[in-house]
Short mmCIF file of C-alpha atoms in Angstrom, two decimals:
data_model
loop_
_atom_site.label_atom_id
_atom_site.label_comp_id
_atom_site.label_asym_id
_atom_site.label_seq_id
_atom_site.Cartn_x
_atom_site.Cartn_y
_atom_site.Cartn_z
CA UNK A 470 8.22 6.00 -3.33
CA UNK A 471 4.88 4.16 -3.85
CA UNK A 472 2.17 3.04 -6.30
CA UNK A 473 -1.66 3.12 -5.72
CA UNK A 474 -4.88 1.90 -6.56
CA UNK A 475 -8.44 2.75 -5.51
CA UNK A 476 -11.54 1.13 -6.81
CA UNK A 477 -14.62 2.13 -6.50
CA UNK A 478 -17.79 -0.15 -5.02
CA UNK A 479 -19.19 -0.76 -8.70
CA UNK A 480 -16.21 -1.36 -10.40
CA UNK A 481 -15.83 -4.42 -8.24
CA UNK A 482 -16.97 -8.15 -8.62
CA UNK A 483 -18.55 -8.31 -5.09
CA UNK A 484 -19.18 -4.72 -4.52
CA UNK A 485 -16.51 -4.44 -1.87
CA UNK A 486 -14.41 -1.14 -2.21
CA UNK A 487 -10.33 -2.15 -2.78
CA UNK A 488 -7.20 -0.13 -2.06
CA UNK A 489 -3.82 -1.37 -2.78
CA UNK A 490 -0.59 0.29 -2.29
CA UNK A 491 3.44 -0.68 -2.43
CA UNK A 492 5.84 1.21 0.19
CA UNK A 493 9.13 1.51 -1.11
CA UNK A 494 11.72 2.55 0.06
CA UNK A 495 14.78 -0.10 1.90
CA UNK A 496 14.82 -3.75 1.31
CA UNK A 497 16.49 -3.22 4.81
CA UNK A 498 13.56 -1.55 6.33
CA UNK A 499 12.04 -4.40 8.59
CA UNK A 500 8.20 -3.83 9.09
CA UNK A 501 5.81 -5.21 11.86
CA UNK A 502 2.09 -5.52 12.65
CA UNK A 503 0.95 -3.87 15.36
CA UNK A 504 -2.63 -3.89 17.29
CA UNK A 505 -2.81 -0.81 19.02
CA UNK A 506 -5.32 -0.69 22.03
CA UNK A 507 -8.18 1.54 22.86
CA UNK A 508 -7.09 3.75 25.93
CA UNK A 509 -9.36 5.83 27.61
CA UNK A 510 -9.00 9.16 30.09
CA UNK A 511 -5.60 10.02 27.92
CA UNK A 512 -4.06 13.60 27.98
CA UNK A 513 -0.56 14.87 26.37
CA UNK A 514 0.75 14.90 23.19
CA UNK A 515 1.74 12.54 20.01
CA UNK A 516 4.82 13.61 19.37
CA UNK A 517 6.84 12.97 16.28
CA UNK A 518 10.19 13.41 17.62
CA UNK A 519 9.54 11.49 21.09
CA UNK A 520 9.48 8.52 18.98
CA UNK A 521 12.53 9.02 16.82
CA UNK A 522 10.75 10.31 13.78
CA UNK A 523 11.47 12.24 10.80
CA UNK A 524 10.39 16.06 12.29
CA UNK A 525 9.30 18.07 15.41
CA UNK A 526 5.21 17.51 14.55
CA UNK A 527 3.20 17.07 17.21
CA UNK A 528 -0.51 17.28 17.94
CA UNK A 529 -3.24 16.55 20.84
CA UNK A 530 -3.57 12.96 21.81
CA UNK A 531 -7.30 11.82 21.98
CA UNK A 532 -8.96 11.77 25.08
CA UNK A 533 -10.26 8.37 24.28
CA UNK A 534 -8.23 6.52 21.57
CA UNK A 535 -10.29 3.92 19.63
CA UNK A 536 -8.48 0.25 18.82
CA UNK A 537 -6.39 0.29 15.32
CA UNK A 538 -3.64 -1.07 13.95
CA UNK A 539 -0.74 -0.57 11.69
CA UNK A 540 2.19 -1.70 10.07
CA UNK A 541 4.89 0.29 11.31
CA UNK A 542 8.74 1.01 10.23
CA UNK A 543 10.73 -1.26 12.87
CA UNK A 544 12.80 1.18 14.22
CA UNK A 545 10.40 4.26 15.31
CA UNK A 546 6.95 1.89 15.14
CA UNK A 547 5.55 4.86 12.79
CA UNK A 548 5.44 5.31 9.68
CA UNK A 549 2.17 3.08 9.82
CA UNK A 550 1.67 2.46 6.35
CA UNK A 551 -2.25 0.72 6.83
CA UNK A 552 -4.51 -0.09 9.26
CA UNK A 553 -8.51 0.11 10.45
CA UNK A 554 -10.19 0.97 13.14
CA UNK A 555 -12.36 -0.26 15.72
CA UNK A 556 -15.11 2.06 14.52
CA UNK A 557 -14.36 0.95 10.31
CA UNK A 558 -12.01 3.55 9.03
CA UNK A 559 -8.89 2.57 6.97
CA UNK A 560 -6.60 4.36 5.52
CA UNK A 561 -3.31 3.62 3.58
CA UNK A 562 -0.68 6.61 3.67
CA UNK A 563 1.43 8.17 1.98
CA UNK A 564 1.64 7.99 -2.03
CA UNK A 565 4.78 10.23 -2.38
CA UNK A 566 4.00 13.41 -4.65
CA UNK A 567 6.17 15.97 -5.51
CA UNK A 568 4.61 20.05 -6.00
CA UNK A 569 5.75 22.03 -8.47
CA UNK A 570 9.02 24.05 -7.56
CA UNK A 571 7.56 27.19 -8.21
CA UNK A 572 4.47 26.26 -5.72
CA UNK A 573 6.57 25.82 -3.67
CA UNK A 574 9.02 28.89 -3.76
CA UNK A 575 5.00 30.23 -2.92
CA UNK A 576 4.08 27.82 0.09
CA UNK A 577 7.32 25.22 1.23
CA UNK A 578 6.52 22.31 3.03
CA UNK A 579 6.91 22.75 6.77
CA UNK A 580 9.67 20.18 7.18
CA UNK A 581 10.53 21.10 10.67
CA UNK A 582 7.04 20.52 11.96
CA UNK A 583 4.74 19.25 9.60
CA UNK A 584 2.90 16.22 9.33
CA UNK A 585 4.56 13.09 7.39
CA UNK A 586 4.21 9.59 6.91
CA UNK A 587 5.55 8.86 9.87
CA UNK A 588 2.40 10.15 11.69
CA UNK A 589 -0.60 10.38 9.25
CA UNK A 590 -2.12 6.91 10.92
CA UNK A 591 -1.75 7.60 14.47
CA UNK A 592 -3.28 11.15 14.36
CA UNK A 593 -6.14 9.95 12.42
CA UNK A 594 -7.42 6.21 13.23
CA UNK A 595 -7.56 6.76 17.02
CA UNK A 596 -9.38 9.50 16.52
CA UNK A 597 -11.81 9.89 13.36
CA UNK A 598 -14.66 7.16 12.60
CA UNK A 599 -15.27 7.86 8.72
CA UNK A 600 -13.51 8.53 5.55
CA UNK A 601 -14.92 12.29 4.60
CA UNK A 602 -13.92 12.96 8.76
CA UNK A 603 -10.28 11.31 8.25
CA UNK A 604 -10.30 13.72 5.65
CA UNK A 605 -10.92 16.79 6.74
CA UNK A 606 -9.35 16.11 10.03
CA UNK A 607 -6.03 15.83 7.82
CA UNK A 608 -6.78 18.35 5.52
CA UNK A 609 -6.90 20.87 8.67
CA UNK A 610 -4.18 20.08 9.98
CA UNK A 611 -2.40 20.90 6.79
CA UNK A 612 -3.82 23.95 6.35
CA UNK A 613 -2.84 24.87 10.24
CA UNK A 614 0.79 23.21 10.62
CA UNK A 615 1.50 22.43 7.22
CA UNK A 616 2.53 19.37 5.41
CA UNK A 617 5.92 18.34 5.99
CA UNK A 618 6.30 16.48 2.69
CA UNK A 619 3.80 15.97 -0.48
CA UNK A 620 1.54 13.00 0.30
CA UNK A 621 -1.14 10.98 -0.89
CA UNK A 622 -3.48 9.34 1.41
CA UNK A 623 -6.33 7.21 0.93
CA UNK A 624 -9.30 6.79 3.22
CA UNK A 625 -11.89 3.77 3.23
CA UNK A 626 -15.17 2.62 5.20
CA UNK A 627 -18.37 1.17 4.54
CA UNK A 628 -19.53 3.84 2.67
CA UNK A 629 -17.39 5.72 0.97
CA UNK A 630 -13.72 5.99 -0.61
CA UNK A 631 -11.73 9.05 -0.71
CA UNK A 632 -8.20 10.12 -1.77
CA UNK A 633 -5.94 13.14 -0.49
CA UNK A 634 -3.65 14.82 -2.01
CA UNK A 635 -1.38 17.85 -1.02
CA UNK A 636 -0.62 20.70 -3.78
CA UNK A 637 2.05 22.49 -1.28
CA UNK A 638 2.79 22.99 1.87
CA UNK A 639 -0.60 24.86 3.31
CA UNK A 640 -2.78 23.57 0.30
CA UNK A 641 -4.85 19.85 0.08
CA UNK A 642 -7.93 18.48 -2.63
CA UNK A 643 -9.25 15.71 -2.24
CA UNK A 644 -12.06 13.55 -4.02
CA UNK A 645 -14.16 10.97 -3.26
CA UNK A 646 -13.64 7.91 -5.81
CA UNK A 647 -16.34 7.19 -8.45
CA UNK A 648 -18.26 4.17 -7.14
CA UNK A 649 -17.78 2.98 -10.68
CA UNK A 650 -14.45 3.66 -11.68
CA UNK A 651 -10.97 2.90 -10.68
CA UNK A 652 -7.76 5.88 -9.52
CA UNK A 653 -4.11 5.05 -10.59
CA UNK A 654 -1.23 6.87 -9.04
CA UNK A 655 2.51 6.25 -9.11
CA UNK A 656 4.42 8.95 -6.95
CA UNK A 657 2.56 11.97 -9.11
CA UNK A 658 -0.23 14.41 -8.07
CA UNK A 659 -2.87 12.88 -10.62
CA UNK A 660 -6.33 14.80 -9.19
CA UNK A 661 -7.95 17.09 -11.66
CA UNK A 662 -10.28 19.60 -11.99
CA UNK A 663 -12.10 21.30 -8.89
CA UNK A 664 -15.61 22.26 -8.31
CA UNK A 665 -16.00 23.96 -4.42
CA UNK A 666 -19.77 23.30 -5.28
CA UNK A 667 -19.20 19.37 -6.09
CA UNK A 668 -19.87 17.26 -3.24
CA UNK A 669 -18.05 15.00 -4.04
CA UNK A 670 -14.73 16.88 -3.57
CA UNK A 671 -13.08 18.64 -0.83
CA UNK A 672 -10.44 21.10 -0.29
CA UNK A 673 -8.54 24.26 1.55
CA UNK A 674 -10.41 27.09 1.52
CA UNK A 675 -7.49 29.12 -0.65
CA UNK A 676 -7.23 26.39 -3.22
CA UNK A 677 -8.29 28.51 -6.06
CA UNK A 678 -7.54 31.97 -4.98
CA UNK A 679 -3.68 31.07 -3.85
CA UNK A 680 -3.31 29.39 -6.98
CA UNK A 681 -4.48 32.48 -8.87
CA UNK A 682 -2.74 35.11 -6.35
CA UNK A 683 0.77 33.84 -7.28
CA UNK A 684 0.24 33.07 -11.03
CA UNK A 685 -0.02 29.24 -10.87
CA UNK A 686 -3.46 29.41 -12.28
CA UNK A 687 -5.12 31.88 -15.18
CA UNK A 688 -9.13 31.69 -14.54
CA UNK A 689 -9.55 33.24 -18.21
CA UNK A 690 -7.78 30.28 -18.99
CA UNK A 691 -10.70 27.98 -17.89
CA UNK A 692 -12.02 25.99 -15.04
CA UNK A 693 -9.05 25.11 -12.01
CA UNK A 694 -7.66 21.43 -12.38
CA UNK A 695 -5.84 21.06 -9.34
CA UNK A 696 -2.45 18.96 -10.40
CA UNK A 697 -1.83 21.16 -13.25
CA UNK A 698 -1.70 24.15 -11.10
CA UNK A 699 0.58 22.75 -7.99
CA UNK A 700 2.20 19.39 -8.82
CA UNK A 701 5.45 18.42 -10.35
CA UNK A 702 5.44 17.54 -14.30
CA UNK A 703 8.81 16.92 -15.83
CA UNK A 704 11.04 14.18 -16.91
CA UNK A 705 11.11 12.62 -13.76
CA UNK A 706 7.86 11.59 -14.18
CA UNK A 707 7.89 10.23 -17.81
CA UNK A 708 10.37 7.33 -16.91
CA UNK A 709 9.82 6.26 -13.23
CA UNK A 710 5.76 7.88 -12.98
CA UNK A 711 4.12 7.57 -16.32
CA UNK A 712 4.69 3.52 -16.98
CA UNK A 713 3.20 2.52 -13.93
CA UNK A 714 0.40 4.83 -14.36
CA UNK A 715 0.14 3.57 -18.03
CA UNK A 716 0.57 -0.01 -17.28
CA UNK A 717 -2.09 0.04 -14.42
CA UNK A 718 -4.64 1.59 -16.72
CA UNK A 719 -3.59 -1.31 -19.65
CA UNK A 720 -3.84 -3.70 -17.49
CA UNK A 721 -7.89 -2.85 -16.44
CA UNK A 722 -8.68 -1.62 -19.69
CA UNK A 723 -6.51 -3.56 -22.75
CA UNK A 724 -8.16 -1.83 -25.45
CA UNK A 725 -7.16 1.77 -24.08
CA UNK A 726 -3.90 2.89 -26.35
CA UNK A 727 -1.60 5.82 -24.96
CA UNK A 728 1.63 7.00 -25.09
CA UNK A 729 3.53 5.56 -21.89
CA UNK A 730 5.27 9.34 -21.71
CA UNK A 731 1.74 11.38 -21.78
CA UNK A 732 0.95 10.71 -17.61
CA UNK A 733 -0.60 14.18 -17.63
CA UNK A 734 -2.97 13.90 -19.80
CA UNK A 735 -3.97 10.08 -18.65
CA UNK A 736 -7.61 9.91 -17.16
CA UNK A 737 -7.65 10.59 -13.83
CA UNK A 738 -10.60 8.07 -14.07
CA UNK A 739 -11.24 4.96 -15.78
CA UNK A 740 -14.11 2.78 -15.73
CA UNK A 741 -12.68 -0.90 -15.79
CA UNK A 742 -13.12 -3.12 -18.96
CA UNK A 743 -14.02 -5.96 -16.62
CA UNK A 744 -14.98 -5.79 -12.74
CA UNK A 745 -12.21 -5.52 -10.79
CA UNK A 746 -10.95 -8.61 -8.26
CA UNK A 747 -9.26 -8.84 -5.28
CA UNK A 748 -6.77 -11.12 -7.45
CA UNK A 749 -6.47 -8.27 -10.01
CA UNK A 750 -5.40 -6.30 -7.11
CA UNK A 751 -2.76 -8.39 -6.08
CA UNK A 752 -1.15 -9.33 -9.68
CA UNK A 753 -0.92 -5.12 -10.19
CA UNK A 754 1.14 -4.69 -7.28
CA UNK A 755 3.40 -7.56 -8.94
CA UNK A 756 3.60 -6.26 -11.98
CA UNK A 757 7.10 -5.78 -13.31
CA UNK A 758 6.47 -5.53 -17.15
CA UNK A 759 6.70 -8.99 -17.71
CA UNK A 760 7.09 -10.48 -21.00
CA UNK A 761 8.81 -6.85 -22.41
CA UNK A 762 11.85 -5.37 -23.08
CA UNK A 763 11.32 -3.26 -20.08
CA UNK A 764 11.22 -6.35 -17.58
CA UNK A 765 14.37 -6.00 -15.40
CA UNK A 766 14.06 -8.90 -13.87
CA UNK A 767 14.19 -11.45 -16.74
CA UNK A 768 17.73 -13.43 -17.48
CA UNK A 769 19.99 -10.76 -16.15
CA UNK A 770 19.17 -8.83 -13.39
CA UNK A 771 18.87 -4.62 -14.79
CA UNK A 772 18.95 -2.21 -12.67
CA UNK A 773 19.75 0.11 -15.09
CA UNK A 774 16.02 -0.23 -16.89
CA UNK A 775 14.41 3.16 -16.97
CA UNK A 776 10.91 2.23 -16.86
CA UNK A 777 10.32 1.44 -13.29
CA UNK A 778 8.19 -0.78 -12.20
CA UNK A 779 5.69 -1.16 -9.38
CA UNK A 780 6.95 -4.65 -7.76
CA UNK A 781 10.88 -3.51 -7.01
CA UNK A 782 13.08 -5.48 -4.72
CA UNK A 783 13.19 -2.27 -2.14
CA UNK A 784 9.66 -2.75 -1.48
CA UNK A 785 9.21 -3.11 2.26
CA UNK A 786 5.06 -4.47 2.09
CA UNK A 787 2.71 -4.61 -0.17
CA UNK A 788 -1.00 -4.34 0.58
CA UNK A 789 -4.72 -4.64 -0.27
CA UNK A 790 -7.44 -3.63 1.86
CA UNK A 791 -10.68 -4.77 1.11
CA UNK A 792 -13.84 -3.57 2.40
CA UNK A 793 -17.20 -5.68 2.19
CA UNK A 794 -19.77 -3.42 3.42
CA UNK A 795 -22.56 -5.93 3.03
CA UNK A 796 -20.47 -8.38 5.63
CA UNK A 797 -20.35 -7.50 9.64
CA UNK A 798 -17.22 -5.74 10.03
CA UNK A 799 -15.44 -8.44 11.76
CA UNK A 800 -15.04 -10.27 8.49
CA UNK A 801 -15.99 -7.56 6.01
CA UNK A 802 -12.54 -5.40 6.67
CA UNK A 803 -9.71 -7.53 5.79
CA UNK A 804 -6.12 -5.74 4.64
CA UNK A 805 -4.18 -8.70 2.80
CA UNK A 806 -0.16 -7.82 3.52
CA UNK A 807 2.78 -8.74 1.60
CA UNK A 808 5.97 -8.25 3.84
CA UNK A 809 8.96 -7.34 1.15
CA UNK A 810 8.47 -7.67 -2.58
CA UNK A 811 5.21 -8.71 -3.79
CA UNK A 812 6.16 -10.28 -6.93
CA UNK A 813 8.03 -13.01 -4.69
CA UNK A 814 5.60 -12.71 -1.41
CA UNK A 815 2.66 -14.09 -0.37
CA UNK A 816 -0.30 -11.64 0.58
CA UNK A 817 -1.43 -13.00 4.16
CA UNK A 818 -5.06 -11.40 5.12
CA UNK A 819 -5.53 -9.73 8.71
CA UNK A 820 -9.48 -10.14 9.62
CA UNK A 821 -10.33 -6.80 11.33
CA UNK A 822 -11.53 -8.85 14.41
CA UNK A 823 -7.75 -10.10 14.81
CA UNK A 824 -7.34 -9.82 18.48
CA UNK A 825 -3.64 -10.32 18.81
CA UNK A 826 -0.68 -11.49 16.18
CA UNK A 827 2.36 -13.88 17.22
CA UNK A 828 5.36 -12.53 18.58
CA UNK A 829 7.06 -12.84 15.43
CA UNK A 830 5.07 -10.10 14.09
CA UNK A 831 6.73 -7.67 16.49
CA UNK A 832 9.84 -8.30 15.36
CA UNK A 833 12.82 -7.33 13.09
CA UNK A 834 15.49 -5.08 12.54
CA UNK A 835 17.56 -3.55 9.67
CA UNK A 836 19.82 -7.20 10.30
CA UNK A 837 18.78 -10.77 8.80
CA UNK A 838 17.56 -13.17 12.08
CA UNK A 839 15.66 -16.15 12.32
CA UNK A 840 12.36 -15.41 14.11
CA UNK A 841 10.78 -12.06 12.82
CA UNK A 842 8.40 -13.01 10.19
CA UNK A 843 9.55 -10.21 7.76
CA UNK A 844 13.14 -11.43 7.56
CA UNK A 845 11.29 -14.91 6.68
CA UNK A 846 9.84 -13.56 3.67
CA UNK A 847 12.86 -11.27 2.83
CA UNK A 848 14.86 -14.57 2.86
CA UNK A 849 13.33 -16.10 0.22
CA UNK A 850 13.21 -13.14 -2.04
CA UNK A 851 16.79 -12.39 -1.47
CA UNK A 852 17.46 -15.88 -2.70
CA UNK A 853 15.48 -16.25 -5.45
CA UNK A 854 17.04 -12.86 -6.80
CA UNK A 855 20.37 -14.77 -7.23
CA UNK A 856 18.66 -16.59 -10.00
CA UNK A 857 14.93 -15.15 -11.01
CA UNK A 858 14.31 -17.27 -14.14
CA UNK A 859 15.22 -20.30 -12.19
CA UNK A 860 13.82 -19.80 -8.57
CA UNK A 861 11.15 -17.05 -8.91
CA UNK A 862 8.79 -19.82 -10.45
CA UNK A 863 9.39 -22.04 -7.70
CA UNK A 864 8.33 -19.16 -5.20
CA UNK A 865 5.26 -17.46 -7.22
CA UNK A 866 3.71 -21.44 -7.56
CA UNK A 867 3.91 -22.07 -3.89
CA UNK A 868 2.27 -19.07 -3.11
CA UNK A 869 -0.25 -19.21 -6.02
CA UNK A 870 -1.11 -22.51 -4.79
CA UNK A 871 -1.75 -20.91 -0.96
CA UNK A 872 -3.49 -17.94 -2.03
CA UNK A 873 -5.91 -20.01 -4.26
CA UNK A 874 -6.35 -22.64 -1.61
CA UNK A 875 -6.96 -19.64 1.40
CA UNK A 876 -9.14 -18.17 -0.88
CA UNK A 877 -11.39 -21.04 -0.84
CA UNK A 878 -11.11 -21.65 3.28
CA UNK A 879 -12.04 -18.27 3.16
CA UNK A 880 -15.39 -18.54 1.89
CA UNK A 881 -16.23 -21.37 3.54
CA UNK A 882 -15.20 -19.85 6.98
CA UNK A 883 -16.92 -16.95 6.38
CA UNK A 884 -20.03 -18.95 5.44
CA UNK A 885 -19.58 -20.73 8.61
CA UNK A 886 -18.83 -17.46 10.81
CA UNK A 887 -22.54 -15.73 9.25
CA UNK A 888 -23.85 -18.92 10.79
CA UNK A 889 -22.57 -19.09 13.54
CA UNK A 890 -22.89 -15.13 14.66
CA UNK A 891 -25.95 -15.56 14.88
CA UNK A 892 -26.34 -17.24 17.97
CA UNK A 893 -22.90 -17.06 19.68
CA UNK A 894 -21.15 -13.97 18.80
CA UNK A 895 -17.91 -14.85 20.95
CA UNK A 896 -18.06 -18.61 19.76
CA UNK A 897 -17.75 -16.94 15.95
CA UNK A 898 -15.08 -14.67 16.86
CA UNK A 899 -12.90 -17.30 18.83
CA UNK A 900 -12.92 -19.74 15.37
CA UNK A 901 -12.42 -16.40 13.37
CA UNK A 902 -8.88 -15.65 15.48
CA UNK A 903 -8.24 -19.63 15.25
CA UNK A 904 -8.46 -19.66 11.22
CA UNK A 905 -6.58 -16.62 10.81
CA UNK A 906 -4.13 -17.24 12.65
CA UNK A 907 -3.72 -20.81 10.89
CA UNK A 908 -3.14 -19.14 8.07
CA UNK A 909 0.02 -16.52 9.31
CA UNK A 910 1.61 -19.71 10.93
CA UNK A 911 1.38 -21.88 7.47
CA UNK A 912 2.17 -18.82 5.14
CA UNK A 913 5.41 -18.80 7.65
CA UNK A 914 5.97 -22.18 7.13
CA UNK A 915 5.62 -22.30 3.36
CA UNK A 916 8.35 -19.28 3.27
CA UNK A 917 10.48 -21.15 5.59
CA UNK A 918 10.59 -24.07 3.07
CA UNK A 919 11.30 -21.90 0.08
CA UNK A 920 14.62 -21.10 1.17
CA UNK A 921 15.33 -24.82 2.35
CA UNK A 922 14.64 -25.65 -1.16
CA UNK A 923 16.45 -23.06 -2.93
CA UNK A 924 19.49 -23.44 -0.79
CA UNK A 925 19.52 -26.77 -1.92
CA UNK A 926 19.62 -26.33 -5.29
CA UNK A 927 21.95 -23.54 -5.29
CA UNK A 928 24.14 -26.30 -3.13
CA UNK A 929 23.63 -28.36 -6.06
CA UNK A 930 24.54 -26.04 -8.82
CA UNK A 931 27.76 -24.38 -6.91
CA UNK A 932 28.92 -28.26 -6.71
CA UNK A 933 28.43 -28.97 -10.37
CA UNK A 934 30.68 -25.66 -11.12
CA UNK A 935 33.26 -26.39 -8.86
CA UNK A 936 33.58 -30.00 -8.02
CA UNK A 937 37.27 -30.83 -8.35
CA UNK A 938 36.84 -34.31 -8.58
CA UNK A 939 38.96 -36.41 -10.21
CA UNK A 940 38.65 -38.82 -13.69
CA UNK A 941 36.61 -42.29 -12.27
CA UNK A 942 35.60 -40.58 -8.30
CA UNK A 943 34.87 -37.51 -6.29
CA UNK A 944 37.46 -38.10 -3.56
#
């Protein structure tokens, strides 16, 4: 269960194209970050099942597989979650969507072979070099194996933004984001209507006439809108869906007023009030209704709240990738991770021209330890839970403070690295690798000294409840 946001290029301060998502799903669920190299003169199969996943898929392994990465599910290292390329594709997968039940009495998911999740990233980054390709490359595979599961995927490069989304089992749209406006999703098909004649959108060849065939769509009735005809639309959606759709949307544009229960009929589209920054980004995928009724985590913990919100305590990472097409792609790609909640982690940035990430990062299992640099962060926020009015402050201003202070490093590295390039390529790249990795080892450290510091004052508070000292001494 996850939450997304796309922004188009001219919707943004700098121009860059963002994409943020939560994955949600097991506060347990340790996740790593993995650089996959580029192999040449392979032959076999990816298989789904070799590697302790979800179903049977399986599909062609590249003959040459280009260099990506990915932030993988401990256990099976899939489930990737987000990663680029060498070549400048990105993609962030999946949004969990739901089709309608009668679609799918029509067209079930192919749960014993289909694609999932689990495998989205390592069919397509290896492989594809743009967004529209990572499309369609998906999209035929749906068509041809089917979809194990409803999914939303998003796809990013230099030039374009795109989002996927599966109507059932054999049956995909997808659009490419307004450069000017911004896409909200939380665990709902959202897309709308569909032109075949648009550019701008693609889709199975049968959307339209499957959709009529078996009654989920009238033509008399007027043009096709794609999430009307095949996705899910019931109460479900008007308590955990619709108020993180609605808040997302209030959030960008304040004067916009809308019943929190009316998801379907939200935009699918929305032109921001103000541009849209990579700090806005961030603060959504924090968001927990703060200062309303619907807040769970204010002076008693609710986990009872209907309304739920997009930073939960089960999130496993938060992310934002960020694209700056007028940058060289070393520096222009950057996805900024939060391991475990967001609201009480710090988003760390991964430069695309990363070579290689501390051990640490490999690391972690479904048990607490000491070294794995999720279980660092996951520390702290299981701490701070004991107590959020108290020690949430504490955390959020430490890692305000880094963020804003990174944030300034940043630009003055990058200044330095467009300098630099320009006459020593591998001297720019060696200092890029250096900084980043400066900042992973003092984002550790900085998590590391949370929980010091909120052990001790818990120390301090379970002593002043339970003392037993006597009248004039404590011995």
């Amino acid at each position: 269960m996850c939450t997304t946001i796309i922004v188009g290029e001219h919707a943004t301060v700098d121009g860059s194209f963002l994409v943020a998502r939560s994955a949600d799903s097991s506060s347990l669920k340790a996740q790593h970050f993995v650089i996959h190299p580029a192999v040449t003169g392979q032959s076999g199969v990816y298989s789904c099942k070799a590697h302790g996943g979800v179903n049977d898929f399986s599909y062609p392994l590249p003959e040459n597989a280009m260099r990506y990465t990915t932030v993988p599910n401990w256990k099976t290292q899939l489930h990737g979650a987000v990663g680029f390329n060498e070549a400048g594709l990105g993609l962030t997968g999946t949004e969990s969507i739901f089709a309608s039940d009668e679609a799918l009495s029509f067209d079930p998911y192919n749960k014993v072979s289909g694609i999932t999740e689990d495998d989205i990233p390592n069919v397509i980054l290896p492989r594809c070099r743009t967004a529209k390709e990572g499309v369609l490359l998906l999209g035929k595979i749906i068509e041809t194996q089917g979809a194990g599961e409803g999914f939303g995927v998003a796809f990013v490069d230099q030039h374009d933004v795109w989002y996927l989304e599966t109507g059932s089992g054999h049956q995909w749209m997808a659009e490419r984001i307004p450069a000017d406006s911004y896409f909200a999703s939380g665990n709902q098909g959202r897309l709308g209507f569909y032109d075949p004649k648009n550019e701008n959108q693609l889709a199975s060849p049968t959307l339209v006439s499957f959709a009529a065939e078996k009654g989920l769509y009238d033509p008399a009735k007027g043009p096709f809108h794609f999430s009307a005809a095949y996705t899910r639309d019931d109460g479900r959606d008007r308590v955990y869906n619709d108020p993180r759709v609605w808040i997302m949307q209030k959030i960008l544009n304040p004067s916009i007023e809308q019943p929190v229960d009316d998801g379907r009929n939200f935009a699918v589209y929305l032109k921001p009030e103000k541009k849209i920054s990579l700090a806005d980004m961030k603060a959504i995928m924090r968001d927990h209704y703060e200062g309303t009724e619907h807040d769970p985590y204010g002076e008693n913990l609710n986990g009872a709240e209907p309304w739920r919100p997009i930073s939960v305590f089960r999130t496993y990472e938060a992310h934002v990738m960020e694209v700056r097409p007028n940058l060289p792609l070393a520096i222009g790609e950057v996805v900024h991770v939060a391991f475990g909640m967001a609201d009480l982690s710090v988003f760390v940035p991964f430069y695309h021209g990363l070579e290689s990430v501390p051990e640490q990062y490999g690391l972690g299992t479904d048990h607490c330890d000491n070294r794995s640099v999720y279980w660092k962060y996951r520390k702290v926020q299981t701490l701070a839970m004991t107590n959020y009015p108290k020690f949430a402050p504490i955390v959020k201003k430490a890692y305000g403070d880094f963020e804003a202070t990174i944030d300034e490093e940043r630009r003055q590295f990058e200044a330095r690295y467009l300098e630099l390039v320009k006459t020593d390529e591998k001297a720019a790249n060696a200092e890029l690798n250096r900084f980043n990795l400066s900042i992973l080892a003092r984002a550790e450290a900085i998590a590391e000294n949370l929980q010091n510091e909120i052990l001790t004052q818990m120390t301090a508070d379970t002593e002043e409840r339970i003392v037993f000292k006597n009248n004039k001494s404590k011995d």
